[in-house]
CSV table of C-alpha atoms in Angstrom, one decimal:
chain,number,residue,atom,x,y,z
A,1,MET,CA,21.9,0.1,4.0
A,2,SER,CA,18.6,1.8,5.9
A,3,ILE,CA,15.1,0.8,5.0
A,4,LYS,CA,12.8,3.6,4.0
A,5,THR,CA,9.7,3.3,5.8
A,6,PHE,CA,6.3,4.8,4.7
A,7,TRP,CA,2.9,4.7,6.3
A,8,TYR,CA,-0.7,5.0,5.0
A,9,LEU,CA,-2.5,8.3,4.6
A,10,THR,CA,-6.1,7.6,4.1
A,11,GLN,CA,-9.7,8.0,5.6
A,12,ALA,CA,-10.0,4.3,6.1
A,13,ASP,CA,-9.2,4.6,9.7
A,14,GLY,CA,-10.5,3.7,12.8
A,15,ASP,CA,-10.2,1.6,16.1
A,16,PHE,CA,-11.6,-1.5,13.9
A,17,PRO,CA,-12.5,0.1,10.5
A,18,TRP,CA,-13.5,-3.6,9.0
A,19,SER,CA,-16.3,-3.7,11.5
A,20,PRO,CA,-19.5,-1.7,11.9
A,21,GLY,CA,-18.9,1.0,14.2
A,22,GLY,CA,-15.4,0.6,14.2
A,23,LEU,CA,-14.5,3.0,11.1
A,24,TYR,CA,-14.0,6.9,11.8
A,25,PRO,CA,-15.9,9.6,10.3
A,26,VAL,CA,-14.4,11.8,7.4
A,27,ASP,CA,-12.5,14.3,9.3
A,28,GLY,CA,-9.9,16.8,7.8
A,29,ARG,CA,-8.4,17.7,11.1
A,30,ARG,CA,-7.5,14.1,12.0
A,31,GLN,CA,-5.9,13.7,8.6
A,32,ILE,CA,-3.7,16.8,9.7
A,33,GLU,CA,-2.9,15.1,13.2
A,34,LEU,CA,-2.0,11.9,10.9
A,35,ALA,CA,0.3,13.5,8.5
A,36,THR,CA,1.8,15.5,11.3
A,37,THR,CA,2.5,12.3,13.1
A,38,ILE,CA,4.1,10.6,9.8
A,39,ASP,CA,6.2,14.0,9.4
A,40,GLU,CA,7.5,14.2,12.9
A,41,GLY,CA,7.8,10.3,13.4
A,42,GLY,CA,10.8,9.9,10.8
A,43,PHE,CA,9.1,8.2,8.1
A,44,GLU,CA,9.9,8.6,4.6
A,45,GLY,CA,6.2,9.6,3.6
A,46,ALA,CA,3.0,7.8,3.2
A,47,LEU,CA,0.7,6.1,0.6
A,48,VAL,CA,-2.2,8.1,-0.4
A,49,ALA,CA,-4.6,5.4,-1.6
A,50,THR,CA,-7.5,5.5,-4.0
A,51,TRP,CA,-10.7,5.3,-1.6
A,52,SER,CA,-13.7,7.1,-1.6
A,53,ASN,CA,-11.7,10.3,-1.3
A,54,ASP,CA,-9.5,11.8,-3.7
A,55,PRO,CA,-6.0,11.0,-3.3
A,56,PHE,CA,-4.5,13.9,-4.7
A,57,LEU,CA,-6.7,16.3,-2.9
A,58,SER,CA,-5.9,14.4,0.4
A,59,ALA,CA,-2.1,14.6,-0.4
A,60,THR,CA,-2.2,18.4,-1.0
A,61,TRP,CA,-4.5,18.9,2.2
A,62,ALA,CA,-1.8,17.3,4.4
A,63,ALA,CA,1.2,18.7,2.6
A,64,SER,CA,0.1,22.1,3.3
A,65,HIS,CA,0.5,21.3,7.1
A,66,THR,CA,3.7,19.2,6.8
A,67,SER,CA,7.4,19.9,5.6
A,68,ARG,CA,9.6,16.6,5.1
A,69,MET,CA,7.3,13.6,4.5
A,70,LYS,CA,7.1,12.4,0.6
A,71,PHE,CA,3.3,11.7,-0.7
A,72,LEU,CA,3.1,8.3,-2.8
A,73,VAL,CA,-0.1,9.4,-4.5
A,74,ALA,CA,-2.1,6.4,-6.0
A,75,VAL,CA,-3.1,7.2,-9.6
A,76,TYR,CA,-4.9,5.4,-12.3
A,77,ALA,CA,-3.4,5.7,-15.8
A,78,ASN,CA,-5.5,7.5,-18.1
A,79,MET,CA,-8.2,8.7,-15.6
A,80,MET,CA,-7.3,11.8,-16.3
A,81,PRO,CA,-5.2,13.5,-19.3
A,82,ALA,CA,-2.0,13.0,-19.0
A,83,ARG,CA,-1.0,16.9,-19.6
A,84,LEU,CA,-3.4,17.6,-16.6
A,85,LEU,CA,-1.7,15.2,-14.4
A,86,ALA,CA,1.5,16.8,-15.1
A,87,GLU,CA,0.2,20.3,-14.4
A,88,LYS,CA,-1.1,18.9,-11.1
A,89,ALA,CA,2.3,17.4,-10.1
A,90,LEU,CA,4.3,20.6,-11.4
A,91,THR,CA,2.2,22.6,-8.9
A,92,PHE,CA,2.3,20.1,-5.8
A,93,ASP,CA,5.8,19.9,-6.3
A,94,ALA,CA,6.4,23.5,-6.5
A,95,PHE,CA,4.6,24.5,-3.6
A,96,SER,CA,5.6,21.4,-1.5
A,97,GLY,CA,9.1,21.3,-2.3
A,98,GLY,CA,9.4,18.4,-4.9
A,99,ARG,CA,7.7,15.7,-2.4
A,100,LEU,CA,5.3,14.2,-4.7
A,101,MET,CA,5.5,10.5,-6.0
A,102,ILE,CA,3.2,8.4,-7.9
A,103,ASN,CA,2.0,4.8,-7.3
A,104,SER,CA,0.7,3.8,-10.5
A,105,VAL,CA,-2.5,1.4,-10.6
A,106,ASN,CA,-3.5,-0.6,-13.1
A,107,GLY,CA,-6.9,-1.1,-11.5
A,108,ARG,CA,-9.6,-3.5,-11.4
A,109,ASP,CA,-12.9,-3.9,-13.6
A,110,ASN,CA,-15.2,-3.1,-10.9
A,111,ILE,CA,-13.6,0.2,-10.3
A,112,LEU,CA,-12.7,1.4,-13.7
A,113,THR,CA,-16.3,0.7,-15.3
A,114,LYS,CA,-17.5,3.4,-12.8
A,115,TYR,CA,-15.3,6.0,-14.8
A,116,ASP,CA,-16.2,4.5,-18.2
A,117,MET,CA,-13.0,3.1,-18.5
A,118,ASN,CA,-14.0,-0.4,-20.4
A,119,VAL,CA,-10.7,-1.5,-21.5
A,120,GLU,CA,-9.4,-5.3,-20.8
A,121,HIS,CA,-6.8,-5.9,-18.4
A,122,ASP,CA,-3.7,-6.4,-20.6
A,123,ARG,CA,-4.7,-3.3,-22.9
A,124,ARG,CA,-4.6,-1.2,-19.8
A,125,TYR,CA,-1.1,-2.0,-19.3
A,126,GLU,CA,-0.5,-1.1,-22.9
A,127,LEU,CA,-2.2,2.2,-22.8
A,128,GLY,CA,-0.5,2.8,-19.7
A,129,GLU,CA,2.9,2.7,-20.9
A,130,GLN,CA,2.3,5.5,-23.2
A,131,TYR,CA,0.3,7.6,-20.8
A,132,TRP,CA,3.4,7.6,-18.4
A,133,ALA,CA,6.0,8.5,-21.3
A,134,ASP,CA,3.6,11.7,-21.9
A,135,PHE,CA,3.0,12.7,-18.5
A,136,ARG,CA,6.7,12.3,-18.0
A,137,ARG,CA,7.6,14.6,-21.1
A,138,TYR,CA,5.0,17.4,-20.1
A,139,TYR,CA,6.2,17.2,-16.7
A,140,ARG,CA,9.8,17.9,-18.1
A,141,GLU,CA,8.3,20.3,-20.3
A,142,GLY,CA,6.8,22.5,-17.6
A,143,THR,CA,3.6,24.5,-18.0
A,144,GLU,CA,3.0,28.1,-18.8
A,145,SER,CA,0.2,30.6,-18.6
A,146,ASN,CA,-2.6,30.4,-21.0
A,147,PHE,CA,-2.4,34.5,-21.4
A,148,PRO,CA,0.2,35.4,-23.5
A,149,ASN,CA,0.7,38.7,-21.9
A,150,THR,CA,1.6,37.0,-18.5
A,151,PRO,CA,4.9,35.0,-18.8
A,152,LEU,CA,4.2,32.9,-15.8
A,153,ARG,CA,5.7,29.3,-16.0
A,154,VAL,CA,5.9,26.5,-13.5
A,155,ASP,CA,9.1,24.4,-14.2
A,156,SER,CA,10.5,21.0,-12.8
A,157,ALA,CA,13.3,22.0,-10.3
A,158,ASP,CA,16.9,21.5,-11.7
A,159,GLY,CA,15.7,18.4,-13.5
A,160,HIS,CA,13.7,16.8,-10.9
A,161,THR,CA,11.2,14.0,-12.0
A,162,VAL,CA,8.1,12.5,-10.1
A,163,PRO,CA,9.1,8.8,-9.2
A,164,LEU,CA,6.7,5.9,-10.4
A,165,TRP,CA,6.0,3.2,-8.0
A,166,GLY,CA,3.9,0.3,-8.6
A,167,THR,CA,3.2,-3.5,-9.2
A,168,GLY,CA,2.6,-6.1,-11.8
A,169,ASP,CA,1.8,-9.8,-11.1
A,170,SER,CA,0.6,-11.0,-14.7
A,171,PRO,CA,3.3,-11.4,-17.5
A,172,ALA,CA,1.6,-8.1,-19.0
A,173,GLY,CA,2.1,-6.4,-15.8
A,174,LEU,CA,5.8,-7.5,-15.2
A,175,GLU,CA,6.6,-6.3,-18.5
A,176,ASN,CA,4.8,-3.0,-18.1
A,177,SER,CA,6.7,-2.6,-14.7
A,178,GLY,CA,10.2,-3.0,-16.2
A,179,LYS,CA,9.5,-0.7,-19.1
A,180,VAL,CA,7.7,2.0,-17.1
A,181,LEU,CA,8.1,1.9,-12.9
A,182,ASP,CA,10.8,3.5,-11.2
A,183,ALA,CA,10.0,1.0,-7.8
A,184,TYR,CA,8.7,-2.1,-7.7
A,185,LEU,CA,6.3,-3.2,-5.1
A,186,VAL,CA,4.8,-6.4,-3.6
A,187,MET,CA,2.4,-7.4,-1.1
A,188,SER,CA,4.5,-8.9,1.7
A,189,ARG,CA,4.7,-12.7,1.7
A,190,GLU,CA,7.1,-15.2,3.0
A,191,THR,CA,10.7,-14.2,1.8
A,192,SER,CA,10.9,-16.7,-1.0
A,193,PHE,CA,7.9,-15.2,-2.5
A,194,VAL,CA,9.2,-11.7,-2.3
A,195,LYS,CA,12.6,-12.8,-3.8
A,196,GLU,CA,10.8,-14.6,-6.6
A,197,LYS,CA,8.8,-11.6,-7.4
A,198,PHE,CA,11.8,-9.0,-7.2
A,199,ASP,CA,14.0,-11.4,-9.2
A,200,GLY,CA,11.1,-11.2,-12.0
A,201,ALA,CA,11.2,-7.7,-11.8
A,202,ARG,CA,14.6,-7.2,-12.0
A,203,ALA,CA,14.7,-9.5,-15.2
A,204,ALA,CA,11.6,-7.1,-16.8
A,205,ALA,CA,13.6,-4.2,-16.2
A,206,ALA,CA,16.9,-5.6,-17.6
A,207,ALA,CA,15.1,-6.4,-20.7
A,208,ALA,CA,13.9,-3.0,-21.0
A,209,GLY,CA,17.4,-1.8,-20.6
A,210,ARG,CA,16.4,-0.1,-17.3
A,211,GLU,CA,17.1,-0.8,-13.6
A,212,PHE,CA,14.9,0.0,-10.5
A,213,SER,CA,15.9,2.5,-7.7
A,214,ASP,CA,13.7,0.8,-5.3
A,215,PHE,CA,11.9,-2.5,-4.1
A,216,GLY,CA,9.2,-2.2,-1.6
A,217,ALA,CA,6.9,-4.2,0.4
A,218,LEU,CA,3.4,-3.7,1.9
A,219,SER,CA,1.9,-5.1,5.2
A,220,GLY,CA,0.3,-4.4,8.3
A,221,VAL,CA,2.2,-4.2,11.6
A,222,ILE,CA,1.8,-4.4,15.3
A,223,VAL,CA,5.1,-3.5,17.2
A,224,ARG,CA,5.1,-3.3,21.3
A,225,PRO,CA,7.9,-3.3,23.6
A,226,ASN,CA,7.4,-6.9,24.4
A,227,ARG,CA,6.1,-9.8,22.0
A,228,ALA,CA,3.3,-11.0,24.3
A,229,GLU,CA,1.6,-7.6,24.2
A,230,ALA,CA,2.0,-7.2,20.2
A,231,VAL,CA,0.4,-10.9,19.9
A,232,GLU,CA,-2.5,-9.5,22.6
A,233,ARG,CA,-3.2,-6.8,20.1
A,234,PHE,CA,-3.2,-9.0,17.3
A,235,ARG,CA,-5.5,-11.2,18.8
A,236,SER,CA,-7.7,-8.1,19.3
A,237,LEU,CA,-8.1,-7.5,15.9
A,238,PHE,CA,-10.3,-10.5,15.6
A,239,GLU,CA,-12.0,-10.5,19.0
A,240,LYS,CA,-13.2,-6.9,18.5
A,241,ALA,CA,-14.8,-7.9,15.1
A,242,GLY,CA,-16.4,-11.1,16.3
A,243,ILE,CA,-17.2,-14.3,15.0
A,244,ASP,CA,-20.2,-13.2,13.4
A,245,GLN,CA,-18.9,-10.3,11.4
A,246,ILE,CA,-15.7,-12.6,10.3
A,247,THR,CA,-18.0,-15.3,9.0
A,248,ASP,CA,-20.3,-12.9,7.3
A,249,VAL,CA,-17.6,-10.9,5.5
A,250,LEU,CA,-15.9,-14.3,4.4
A,251,ASP,CA,-19.0,-15.8,3.4
A,252,LYS,CA,-19.6,-12.8,1.1
A,253,ALA,CA,-16.2,-13.1,-0.4
A,254,VAL,CA,-16.4,-16.9,-1.2
A,255,ARG,CA,-20.0,-16.5,-2.8
A,256,ARG,CA,-18.4,-13.6,-5.0
A,257,ARG,CA,-15.4,-15.5,-6.0
A,258,THR,CA,-17.2,-18.3,-7.1
A,259,GLY,CA,-20.3,-17.0,-8.6
A,260,GLY,CA,-22.7,-18.2,-6.0
A,261,THR,CA,-21.6,-21.7,-6.3
A,262,GLN,CA,-19.9,-22.0,-3.0
A,263,ASP,CA,-20.5,-20.6,0.4
A,264,LEU,CA,-18.0,-20.5,3.5
A,265,ALA,CA,-19.2,-24.0,4.9
A,266,THR,CA,-18.5,-25.8,1.5
A,267,PHE,CA,-15.6,-23.7,0.4
A,268,THR,CA,-12.2,-25.9,0.1
A,269,ALA,CA,-9.0,-23.9,0.6
A,270,ARG,CA,-5.8,-24.3,-1.3
A,271,ASP,CA,-3.9,-25.5,1.6
A,272,ALA,CA,-4.0,-27.2,5.1
A,273,GLN,CA,-3.4,-24.1,7.2
A,274,ARG,CA,-6.0,-21.8,5.4
A,275,GLN,CA,-8.6,-24.9,5.6
A,276,GLY,CA,-8.2,-25.1,9.4
A,277,TRP,CA,-8.9,-21.2,9.5
A,278,VAL,CA,-12.1,-21.7,7.5
A,279,ASP,CA,-12.9,-25.2,9.7
A,280,THR,CA,-12.4,-23.3,12.8
A,281,ILE,CA,-14.5,-20.1,11.7
A,282,VAL,CA,-17.4,-22.5,10.6
A,283,GLY,CA,-17.5,-24.3,13.8
A,284,GLY,CA,-18.1,-20.6,15.5
A,285,LYS,CA,-14.4,-19.9,16.8
A,286,LEU,CA,-11.6,-17.6,16.2
A,287,PRO,CA,-8.3,-19.1,15.0
A,288,GLU,CA,-5.7,-18.2,17.7
A,289,PRO,CA,-2.5,-16.2,16.5
A,290,GLU,CA,-0.2,-19.0,16.6
A,291,ASP,CA,-2.5,-20.7,13.9
A,292,LEU,CA,-2.1,-17.7,11.7
A,293,TYR,CA,1.8,-17.6,11.6
A,294,ILE,CA,2.6,-17.8,8.2
A,295,GLY,CA,6.3,-17.5,8.8
A,296,ASP,CA,9.2,-15.0,8.7
A,297,SER,CA,7.3,-13.0,11.6
A,298,LEU,CA,4.3,-12.7,9.3
A,299,TYR,CA,0.6,-13.2,10.5
A,300,ALA,CA,-2.4,-13.6,8.4
A,301,GLY,CA,-4.8,-10.7,9.8
A,302,ILE,CA,-7.4,-8.5,8.8
A,303,THR,CA,-7.1,-4.8,7.1
A,304,ALA,CA,-9.2,-2.0,6.0
A,305,TRP,CA,-9.1,-3.2,2.6
A,306,SER,CA,-8.8,-7.0,3.0
A,307,PRO,CA,-10.4,-9.7,5.0
A,308,LEU,CA,-8.5,-12.9,6.3
A,309,ASP,CA,-6.8,-14.4,3.3
A,310,ILE,CA,-8.3,-17.9,3.2
A,311,PHE,CA,-7.7,-18.1,-0.7
A,312,GLY,CA,-3.9,-17.8,-0.5
A,313,THR,CA,-3.8,-15.5,-3.6
A,314,GLY,CA,-1.9,-12.4,-2.6
A,315,SER,CA,-3.9,-10.7,0.0
A,316,SER,CA,-2.1,-7.6,1.6
A,317,ALA,CA,-3.9,-8.6,4.9
A,318,VAL,CA,-0.5,-9.8,6.7
A,319,TYR,CA,1.1,-8.4,9.6
A,320,TYR,CA,4.4,-8.3,11.3
A,321,VAL,CA,3.7,-9.1,14.9
A,322,GLY,CA,6.4,-8.9,17.6
A,323,ASP,CA,9.0,-6.9,19.7
A,324,PRO,CA,11.2,-4.4,17.9
A,325,ASP,CA,14.0,-6.4,17.6
A,326,GLU,CA,12.1,-9.4,16.1
A,327,ILE,CA,10.6,-7.4,13.7
A,328,THR,CA,13.7,-5.6,12.5
A,329,GLY,CA,15.7,-8.7,12.5
A,330,HIS,CA,13.5,-10.1,10.0
A,331,VAL,CA,13.5,-7.2,7.8
A,332,HIS,CA,17.0,-6.9,7.7
A,333,ASP,CA,17.2,-10.8,6.6
A,334,LEU,CA,14.4,-9.8,3.9
A,335,GLN,CA,16.9,-6.8,2.9
A,336,ASP,CA,19.9,-8.9,2.7
A,337,ARG,CA,18.3,-11.8,0.7
A,338,THR,CA,16.2,-9.9,-1.8
A,339,GLY,CA,17.2,-6.4,-2.0
A,340,LEU,CA,14.5,-4.7,-0.2
A,341,THR,CA,14.9,-1.2,0.1
A,342,SER,CA,11.4,0.0,1.4
A,343,LEU,CA,8.3,-0.6,3.4
A,344,ILE,CA,5.1,0.5,3.5
A,345,LEU,CA,3.1,-0.3,6.5
A,346,ALA,CA,-0.1,0.2,8.2
A,347,GLY,CA,-1.8,-0.4,11.6
A,348,TRP,CA,-4.9,0.8,13.3
A,349,PRO,CA,-5.9,3.3,14.5
A,350,LEU,CA,-3.4,4.8,12.3
A,351,ILE,CA,-2.2,7.5,14.6
A,352,ASP,CA,-1.7,5.5,17.4
A,353,GLU,CA,0.2,2.7,15.6
A,354,ALA,CA,2.5,5.3,13.6
A,355,LYS,CA,3.6,6.3,17.0
A,356,GLN,CA,4.4,2.8,17.9
A,357,VAL,CA,6.5,2.3,14.7
A,358,ALA,CA,8.0,6.0,15.1
A,359,GLU,CA,9.2,4.8,18.4
A,360,HIS,CA,10.3,1.4,18.3
A,361,LEU,CA,10.9,0.5,14.4
A,362,ILE,CA,12.0,3.8,12.5
A,363,PRO,CA,15.1,4.1,14.7
A,364,ARG,CA,16.2,0.7,14.1
A,365,LEU,CA,15.2,0.4,10.5
A,366,GLY,CA,17.3,3.4,9.7
A,367,THR,CA,20.4,1.7,11.1
A,368,ARG,CA,21.8,-1.6,10.1
A,369,ARG,CA,23.1,-4.0,12.9
A,370,ALA,CA,26.6,-4.8,12.9
């Protein structure tokens, strides 16, 4: 069974978008170039995340310039009325040929409170279950003109539905996933971690009398024709950011997480490897790539949305780093051991790295080895 590979479609782009001066300005033309690179490169589609841009509008903009790729659009449950979202989804699918998918996001307090969504964590899952049930019902029913003399309707094509993807780690989140989602996602980690998460999700779905259609994992990727070139590019993520920038970001993260009771210099990591990263950085040096290897072809790195994971709490800042055969071999082993069906990958600059993946990984991930 081949692996469906998705990329990221986001304005969080640049040579090193986690550093001052490394982030590209918002540019609709570059979004079109990125979308066409994904569309023509053999990717299944792209995740359109919730950044400062509106993900639905970003997907609509890109869909008008592409023909094949699917759009996994991040949506917060209850952010807009379910009927309104269904109308948007019906219109998008009618114009794009049914290429919409939704990434159901439960959200964090610091984000949702900006929109006056002051609901505690587990209660959001309860409300989300009803929200997505309503959305699906409205989508199936279609939408018709508000003017009785114009018998215009927009209906789903031949019973088509919009797949709901998402995740859930807490007991409430896992239960919700089993009841609501069509596909379950995790942040990439070692194989044993992914297997445990997928097994828990399968059990939750079985308890609800359901099954998932897909199991996906998210990570960064740096693939090059030879391993040495890939590792050198990975090293440059840290070198371009610089020790001062990395120290500052991690120090702020520690202060934020500990309510100001600790800083980076006094922080104690949960394991010896991560403590080694902290000690090296506090000492004014950058960790070497081999020190950042966490197993199964994965390295702890930096992304546009996550710093180096010194906390060990499930950050998305991990990368596959290596040559095409090395990375493909691990992904296929992961598939065999966990039931993985999909990957959502990212690398920066997004257009350049998408071309590397399209050339070196997509053909291999689409074909199983003998």
